[in-house]
XYZ file of C-alpha atoms in Angstrom:
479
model
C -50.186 76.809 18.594
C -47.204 75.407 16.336
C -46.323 73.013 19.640
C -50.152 71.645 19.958
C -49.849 70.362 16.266
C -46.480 69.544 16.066
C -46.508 66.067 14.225
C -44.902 62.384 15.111
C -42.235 60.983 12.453
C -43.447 57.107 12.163
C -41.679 54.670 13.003
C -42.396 50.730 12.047
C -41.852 48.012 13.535
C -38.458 47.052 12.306
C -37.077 50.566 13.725
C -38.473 49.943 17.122
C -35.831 49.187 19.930
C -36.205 45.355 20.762
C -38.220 45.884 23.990
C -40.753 47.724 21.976
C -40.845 45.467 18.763
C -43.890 43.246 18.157
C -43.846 40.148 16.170
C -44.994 40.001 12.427
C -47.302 36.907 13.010
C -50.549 37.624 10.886
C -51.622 37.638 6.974
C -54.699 38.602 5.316
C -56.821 35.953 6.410
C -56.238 36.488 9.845
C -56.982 40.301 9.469
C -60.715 39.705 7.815
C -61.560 37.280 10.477
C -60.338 39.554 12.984
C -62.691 42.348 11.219
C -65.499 40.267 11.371
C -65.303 38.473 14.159
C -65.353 42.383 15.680
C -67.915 43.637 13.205
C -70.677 40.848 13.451
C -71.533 40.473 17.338
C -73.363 42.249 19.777
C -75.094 44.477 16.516
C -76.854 41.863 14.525
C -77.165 39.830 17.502
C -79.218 42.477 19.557
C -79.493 45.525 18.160
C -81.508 44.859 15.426
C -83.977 44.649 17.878
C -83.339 48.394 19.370
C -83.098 49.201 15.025
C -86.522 47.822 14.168
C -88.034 49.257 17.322
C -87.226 52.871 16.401
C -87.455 52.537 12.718
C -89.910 49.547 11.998
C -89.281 47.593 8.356
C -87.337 50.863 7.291
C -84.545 49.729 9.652
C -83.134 48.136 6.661
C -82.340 51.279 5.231
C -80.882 52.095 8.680
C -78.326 49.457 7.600
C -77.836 50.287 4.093
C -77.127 53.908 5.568
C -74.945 53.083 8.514
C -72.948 50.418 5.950
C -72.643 52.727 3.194
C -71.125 55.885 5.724
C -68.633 52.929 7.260
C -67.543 51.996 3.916
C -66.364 55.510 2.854
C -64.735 55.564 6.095
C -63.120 51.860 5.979
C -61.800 52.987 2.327
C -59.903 56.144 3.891
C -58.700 53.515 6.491
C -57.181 51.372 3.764
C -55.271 53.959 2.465
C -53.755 55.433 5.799
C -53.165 51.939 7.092
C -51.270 50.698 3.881
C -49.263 54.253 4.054
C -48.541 54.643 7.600
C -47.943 50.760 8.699
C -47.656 51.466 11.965
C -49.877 50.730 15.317
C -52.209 53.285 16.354
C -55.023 53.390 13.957
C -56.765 56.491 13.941
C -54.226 58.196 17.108
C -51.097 57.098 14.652
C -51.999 59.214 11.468
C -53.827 62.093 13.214
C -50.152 62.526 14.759
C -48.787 62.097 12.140
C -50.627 64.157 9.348
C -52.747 66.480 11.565
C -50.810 67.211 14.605
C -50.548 66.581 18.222
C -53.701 67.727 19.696
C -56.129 66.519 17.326
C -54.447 62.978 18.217
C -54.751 63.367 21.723
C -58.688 63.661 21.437
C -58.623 61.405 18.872
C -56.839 58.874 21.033
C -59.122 59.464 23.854
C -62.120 59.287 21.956
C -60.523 55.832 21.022
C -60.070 54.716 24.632
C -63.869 55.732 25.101
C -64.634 53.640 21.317
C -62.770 50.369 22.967
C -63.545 50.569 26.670
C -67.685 50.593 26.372
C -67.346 47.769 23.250
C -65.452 45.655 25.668
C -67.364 46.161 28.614
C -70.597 46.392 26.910
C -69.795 42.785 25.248
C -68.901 41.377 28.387
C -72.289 41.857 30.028
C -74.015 41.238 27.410
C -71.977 37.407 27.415
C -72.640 37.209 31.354
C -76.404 37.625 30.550
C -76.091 34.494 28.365
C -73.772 32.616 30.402
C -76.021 33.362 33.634
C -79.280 31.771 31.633
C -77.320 28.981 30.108
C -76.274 28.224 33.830
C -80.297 28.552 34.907
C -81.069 25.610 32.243
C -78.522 23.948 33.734
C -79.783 24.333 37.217
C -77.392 26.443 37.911
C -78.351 30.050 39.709
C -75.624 32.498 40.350
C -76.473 35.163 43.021
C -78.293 38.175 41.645
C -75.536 40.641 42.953
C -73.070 38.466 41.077
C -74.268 38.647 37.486
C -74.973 42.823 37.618
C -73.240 45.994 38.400
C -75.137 48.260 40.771
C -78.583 50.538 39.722
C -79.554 53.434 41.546
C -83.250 54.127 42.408
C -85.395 56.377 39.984
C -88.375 56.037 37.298
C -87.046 54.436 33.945
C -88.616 55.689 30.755
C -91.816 53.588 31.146
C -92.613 55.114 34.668
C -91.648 51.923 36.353
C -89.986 52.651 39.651
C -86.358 51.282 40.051
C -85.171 50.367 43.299
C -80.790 50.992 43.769
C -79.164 47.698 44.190
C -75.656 46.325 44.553
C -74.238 44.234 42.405
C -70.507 43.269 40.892
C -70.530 41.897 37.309
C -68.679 38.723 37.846
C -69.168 36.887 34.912
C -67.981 39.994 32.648
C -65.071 40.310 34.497
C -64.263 36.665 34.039
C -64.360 36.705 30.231
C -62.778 39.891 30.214
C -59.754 37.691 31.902
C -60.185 34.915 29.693
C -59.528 36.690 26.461
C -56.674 38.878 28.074
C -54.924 36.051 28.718
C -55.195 34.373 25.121
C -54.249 37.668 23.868
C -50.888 37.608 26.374
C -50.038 33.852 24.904
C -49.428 35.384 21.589
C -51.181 36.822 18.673
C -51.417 33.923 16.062
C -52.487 31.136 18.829
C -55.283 33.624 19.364
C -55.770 34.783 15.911
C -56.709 30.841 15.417
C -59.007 30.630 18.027
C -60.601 33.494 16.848
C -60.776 32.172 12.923
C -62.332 29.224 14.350
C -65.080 31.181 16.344
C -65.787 33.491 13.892
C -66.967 30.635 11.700
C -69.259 29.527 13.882
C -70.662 32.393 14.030
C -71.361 32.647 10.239
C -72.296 28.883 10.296
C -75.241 30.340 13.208
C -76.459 33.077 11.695
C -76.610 30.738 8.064
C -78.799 28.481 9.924
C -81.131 31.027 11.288
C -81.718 32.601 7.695
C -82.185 29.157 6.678
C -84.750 28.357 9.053
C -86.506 31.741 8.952
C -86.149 32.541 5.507
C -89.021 30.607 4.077
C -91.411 32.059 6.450
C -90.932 35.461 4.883
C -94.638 37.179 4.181
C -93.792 40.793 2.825
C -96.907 41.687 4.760
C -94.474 42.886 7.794
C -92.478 45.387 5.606
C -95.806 47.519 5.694
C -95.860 49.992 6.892
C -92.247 50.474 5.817
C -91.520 53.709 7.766
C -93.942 54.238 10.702
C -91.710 56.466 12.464
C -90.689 58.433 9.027
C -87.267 58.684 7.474
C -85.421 60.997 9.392
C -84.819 61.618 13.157
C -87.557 62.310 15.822
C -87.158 62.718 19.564
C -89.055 60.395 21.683
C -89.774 59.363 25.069
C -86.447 60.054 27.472
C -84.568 61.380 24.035
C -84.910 58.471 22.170
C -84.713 59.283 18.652
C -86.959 57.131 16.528
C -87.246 56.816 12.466
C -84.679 55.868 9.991
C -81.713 58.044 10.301
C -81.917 57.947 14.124
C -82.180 54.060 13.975
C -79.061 54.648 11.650
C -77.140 56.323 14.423
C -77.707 52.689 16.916
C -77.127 50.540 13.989
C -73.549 52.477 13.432
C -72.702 50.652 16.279
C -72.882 47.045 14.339
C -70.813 47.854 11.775
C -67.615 49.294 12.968
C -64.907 46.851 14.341
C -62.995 46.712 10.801
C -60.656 49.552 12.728
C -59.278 47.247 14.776
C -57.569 45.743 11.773
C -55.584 49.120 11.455
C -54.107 48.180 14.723
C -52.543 45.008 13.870
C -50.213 46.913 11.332
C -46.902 45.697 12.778
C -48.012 42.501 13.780
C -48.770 42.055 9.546
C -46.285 40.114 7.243
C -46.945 42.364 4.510
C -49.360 45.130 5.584
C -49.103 47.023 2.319
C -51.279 43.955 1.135
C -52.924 42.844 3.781
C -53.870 45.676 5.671
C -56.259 46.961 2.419
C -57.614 42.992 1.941
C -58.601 42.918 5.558
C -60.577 46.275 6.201
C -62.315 45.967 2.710
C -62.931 42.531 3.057
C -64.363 42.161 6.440
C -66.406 45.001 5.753
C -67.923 43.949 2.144
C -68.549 40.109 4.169
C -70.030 41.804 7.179
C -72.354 44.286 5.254
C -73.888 41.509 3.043
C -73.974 39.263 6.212
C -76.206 42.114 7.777
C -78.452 43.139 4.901
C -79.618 39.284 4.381
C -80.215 38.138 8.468
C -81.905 41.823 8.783
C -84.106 41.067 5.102
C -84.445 37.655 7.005
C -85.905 38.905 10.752
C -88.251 41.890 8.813
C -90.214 39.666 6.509
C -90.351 36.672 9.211
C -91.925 38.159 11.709
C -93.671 41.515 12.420
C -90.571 44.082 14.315
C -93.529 44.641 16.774
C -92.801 40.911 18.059
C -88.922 40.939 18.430
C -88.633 44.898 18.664
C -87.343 45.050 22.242
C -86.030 41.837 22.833
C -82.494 41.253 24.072
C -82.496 38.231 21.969
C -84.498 38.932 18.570
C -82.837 36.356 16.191
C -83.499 33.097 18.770
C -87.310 34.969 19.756
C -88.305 34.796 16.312
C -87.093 31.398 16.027
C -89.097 30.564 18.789
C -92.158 32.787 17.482
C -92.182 30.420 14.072
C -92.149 27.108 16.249
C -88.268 26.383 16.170
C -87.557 26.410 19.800
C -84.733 23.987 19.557
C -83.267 25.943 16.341
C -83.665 29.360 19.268
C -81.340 26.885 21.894
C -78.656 26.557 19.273
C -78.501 30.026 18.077
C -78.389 31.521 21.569
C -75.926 28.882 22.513
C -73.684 29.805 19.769
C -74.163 33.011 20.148
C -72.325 33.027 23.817
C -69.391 30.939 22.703
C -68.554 33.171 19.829
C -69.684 36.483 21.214
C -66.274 36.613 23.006
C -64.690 37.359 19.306
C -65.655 40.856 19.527
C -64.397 41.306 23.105
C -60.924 40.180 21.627
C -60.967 42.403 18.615
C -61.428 45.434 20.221
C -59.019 44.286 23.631
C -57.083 43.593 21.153
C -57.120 47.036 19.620
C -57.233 49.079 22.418
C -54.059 47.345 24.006
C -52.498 47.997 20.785
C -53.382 52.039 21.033
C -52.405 52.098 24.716
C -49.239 50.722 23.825
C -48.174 53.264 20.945
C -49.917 55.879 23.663
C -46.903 54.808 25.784
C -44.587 54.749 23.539
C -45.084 58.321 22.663
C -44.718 59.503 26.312
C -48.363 59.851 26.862
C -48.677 56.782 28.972
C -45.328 55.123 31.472
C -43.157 54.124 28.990
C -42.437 50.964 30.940
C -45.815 49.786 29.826
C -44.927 49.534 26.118
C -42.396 46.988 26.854
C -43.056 43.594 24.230
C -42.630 39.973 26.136
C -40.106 37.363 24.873
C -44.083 36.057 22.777
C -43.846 39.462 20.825
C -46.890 40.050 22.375
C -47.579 43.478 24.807
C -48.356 41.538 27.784
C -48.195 44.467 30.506
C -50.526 47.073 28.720
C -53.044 43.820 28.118
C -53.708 43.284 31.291
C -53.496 47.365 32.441
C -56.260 47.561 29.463
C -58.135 44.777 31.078
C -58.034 45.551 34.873
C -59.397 49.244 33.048
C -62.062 47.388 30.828
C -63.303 44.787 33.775
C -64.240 47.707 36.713
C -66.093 49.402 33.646
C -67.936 46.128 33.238
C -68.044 45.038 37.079
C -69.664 48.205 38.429
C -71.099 51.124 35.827
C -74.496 50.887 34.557
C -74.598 50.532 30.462
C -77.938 51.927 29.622
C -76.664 54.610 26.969
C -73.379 52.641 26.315
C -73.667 51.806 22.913
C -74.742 55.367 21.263
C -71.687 56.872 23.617
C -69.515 53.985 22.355
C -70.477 55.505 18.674
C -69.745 59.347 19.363
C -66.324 57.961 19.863
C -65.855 55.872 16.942
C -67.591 58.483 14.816
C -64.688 61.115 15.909
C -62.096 58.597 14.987
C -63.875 58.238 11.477
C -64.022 61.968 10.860
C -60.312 62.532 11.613
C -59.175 59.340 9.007
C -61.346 60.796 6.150
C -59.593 64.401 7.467
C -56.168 62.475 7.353
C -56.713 61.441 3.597
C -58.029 64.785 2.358
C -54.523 66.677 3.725
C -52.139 64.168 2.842
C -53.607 63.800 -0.275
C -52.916 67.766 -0.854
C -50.114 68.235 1.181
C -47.754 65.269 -0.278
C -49.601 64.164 -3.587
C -46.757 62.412 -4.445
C -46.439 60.072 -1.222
C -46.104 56.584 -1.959
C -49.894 55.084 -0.918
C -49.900 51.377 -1.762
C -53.999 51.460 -1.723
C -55.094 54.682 -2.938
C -59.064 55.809 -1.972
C -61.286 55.672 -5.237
C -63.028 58.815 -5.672
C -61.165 60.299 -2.779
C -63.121 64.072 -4.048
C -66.415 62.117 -3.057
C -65.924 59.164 -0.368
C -63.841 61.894 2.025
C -66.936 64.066 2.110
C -69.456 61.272 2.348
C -67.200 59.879 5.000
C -67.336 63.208 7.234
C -70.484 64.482 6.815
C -72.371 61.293 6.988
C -70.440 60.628 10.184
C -71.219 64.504 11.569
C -74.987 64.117 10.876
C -75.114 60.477 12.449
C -73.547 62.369 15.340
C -76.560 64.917 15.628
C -79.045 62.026 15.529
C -77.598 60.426 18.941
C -79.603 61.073 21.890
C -78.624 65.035 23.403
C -77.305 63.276 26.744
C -74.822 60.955 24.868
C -73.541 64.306 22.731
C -73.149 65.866 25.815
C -71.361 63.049 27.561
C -68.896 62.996 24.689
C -68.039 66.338 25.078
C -67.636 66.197 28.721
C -65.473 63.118 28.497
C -63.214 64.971 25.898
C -63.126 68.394 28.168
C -61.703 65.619 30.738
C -59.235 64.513 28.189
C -57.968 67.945 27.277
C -57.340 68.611 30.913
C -55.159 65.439 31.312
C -53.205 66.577 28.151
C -52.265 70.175 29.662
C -51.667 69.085 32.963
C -49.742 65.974 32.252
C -49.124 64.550 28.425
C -48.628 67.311 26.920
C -44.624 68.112 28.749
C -44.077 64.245 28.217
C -44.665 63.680 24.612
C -41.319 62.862 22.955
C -41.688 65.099 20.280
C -41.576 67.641 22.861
């Protein structure tokens, strides 16, 4: 037992051998538009639509719910980031505060957290891309722009016919943003400042545009699936708290910050000013497009769209105001894609480091950048997005992120009582009450996901506990 939580003694950047070292390149501003450019994507982008289907107007609760449980958690992150500067995130402190073990799964709930974001991302840019190229005249083979389906009845008795397909597009952006990642991290910090504000600049204009059409009429009935959690058709889980456990999935991203600790100029600072802030900008971001969508147009319009904000555009007359938002919406969607690639390269590489991984793989280029584990993290990420069928990708995607969440808040509750007197440049307000909030709120979001994604999650970790005992566990250096 006393060797499966032994515990890591951190070391930062400065005391990392020069093959390992990563170059301080980023300040705060860098680190909130890297949180939101992660945060605000694929979430308010699409799955609003999935929200307002299963919860109706009340899905605005969903996002005062989901916010409120990720804000408890972001403050816990503030604190561990600013008192363990180190890379890792989540996989750093577990080692370091709770013990080996628990950072394994954490870790490899992580790679589960980053893989599905990136991949799910990427086809969700190739299905732009492939019909911006149709209005263009341009048609890509159907087995180019999808990864394979097997035959069976989907949930609306439909028959489904298998298929072939390779994901070509999602593969190809996948590439793109590996590669500005590999150049170095400020060249592709600017890029993604730049994006990220035209992404605030589109979703300004379609609150703008939508806004005065609001007619309170579609907020009734407010909660015609109730407020809690009820199973539906193929486990679905409709009503507030299980449109709460979808919408989860649009708010986290503000973790990837925690990566970027050693690439910070002064992450005692900057760390806190970048998780808080992206998070405070990406909640009020959310609460006033969602506000904006409900009251514009009735959730039974836009509901199960794949595009909801440009629909309703369309649905109030604004069809050129739709073009520009969905164009928009492809260039800057690969912002998220680069946060999270960005953050997973960053745990694979500390993951190496430690002995779990081929050490030769945490090796820094002359850019200060990790350019090996970037592209081993994207030749992972693309066959995920090339060839596996996504249909339950986001709720798995969450069980992950929610473990990661539970073990931070864990982190700050037994630091706080085993070393009180630990220097913690940001310090969790009401620690006694956001650390509870934090876990529990994150454990019952967990029982509202559909049963096959809780079992998936468990499976994948049994997986991951194998791999430890047969083969990380005799190569971590703490050993």
């Amino acid at each position: 037992m006393s060797s499966l939580l032994r515990k890591k003694i951190i070391v930062t950047g400065e005391d990392q051998p020069p093959e390992h070292r990563l170059a301080r390149t980023l300040s705060w501003p860098h680190l909130v538009a890297l949180g939101v450019g992660a945060i605000v994507g694929t979430g308010i982008l699409t799955l609003i639509g999935v929200g307002a289907d299963r919860a109706g107007p009340s899905v605005l609760l969903s996002f005062a719910v989901a916010g409120a449980i990720c804000a408890c958690a972001a403050l816990c992150y503030a604190e561990m980031a600013t008192m363990i500067p180190a890379s890792g995130s989540a996989y750093t402190y577990s080692y370091a505060v709770l013990g080996e073990v628990i950072a394994w799964v954490v870790g490899w709930s992580l790679i589960l957290e980053y893989s599905l974001v990136v991949a799910t991302v990427a086809v969700g840019w190739s299905g732009y891309a492939t019909g911006f190229l149709h209005g263009l005249g341009i048609d890509l083979p159907g087995w180019m722009t999808h990864g394979p389906t097997l035959a069976g009845t989907a949930c609306d008795g439909t028959a489904q016919a298998a298929s072939f397909g390779v994901n070509l597009p999602a593969v190809l952006i996948i590439a793109v943003v590996a590669t500005l990642l590999s150049l170095g991290t400020r060249e592709s910090a600017r890029i993604n400042t730049m994006l990220v504000l035209l992404k605030i600049a589109t979703l300004a204009l379609f609150v703008a545009v939508a806004l005065p059409h609001f007619d309170a009429a579609n907020l009734k009935p407010f909660a015609p699936f109730g407020y809690g959690s009820v199973a539906g058709a193929c486990g679905v889980k409709h009503g507030m708290m299980g449109a709460a456990a979808i919408i989860f999935f649009a708010f986290y991203g503000f973790d990837a910050i925690s990566t970027a600790a050693e690439e910070t100029k002064r992450p005692e600072r900057d760390l806190a000013i970048g998780i808080i802030g992206s998070m405070a900008a990406c909640t009020v971001i959310y609460m006033v497009v969602a506000a904006t969508a409900i009251g514009a147009t009735s959730f039974t319009v836009f509901g199960k769209s794949a595009e909801p904000l440009a629909l309703i555009l369309r649905q109030l007359g604004q069809g050129g105001i739709a073009t520009i938002v969905a164009a928009a919406a492809a260039i800057a969607l690969p912002t998220v894609i680069l946060g999270f690639l960005y953050g997973q390269s960053r745990i694979f590489l500390v993951m190496a480091r430690d002995g779990f991984l081929p050490p030769a793989l945490a090796q820094v280029s002359a850019r200060g950048t990790p350019a090996r584990i970037t592209a081993v993290t994207a030749v992972f990420v693309s066959v995920i997005a090339a060839l596996t069928p996504l249909d339950v990708i986001a709720s798995l995607a969450n069980a992950g992120t929610l473990c990661a969440f539970i073990a931070v808040a864990a982190c700050v509750f037994v630091s706080r009582r085993r070393d009180p007197n630990a220097k913690r440049p940001f310090r969790t307000p009401l620690v006694w009450a956001v650390v509870p909030v934090a876990i529990l709120g994150c454990l019952y979001l967990f029982g509202s996901l559909q049963t096959v994604t809780q079992v998936s999650f468990l499976a994948w970790n049994a997986v991951g506990l194998a791999v430890y005992f047969a083969y990380a566990r005799s190569r971590a250096k703490v050993a």
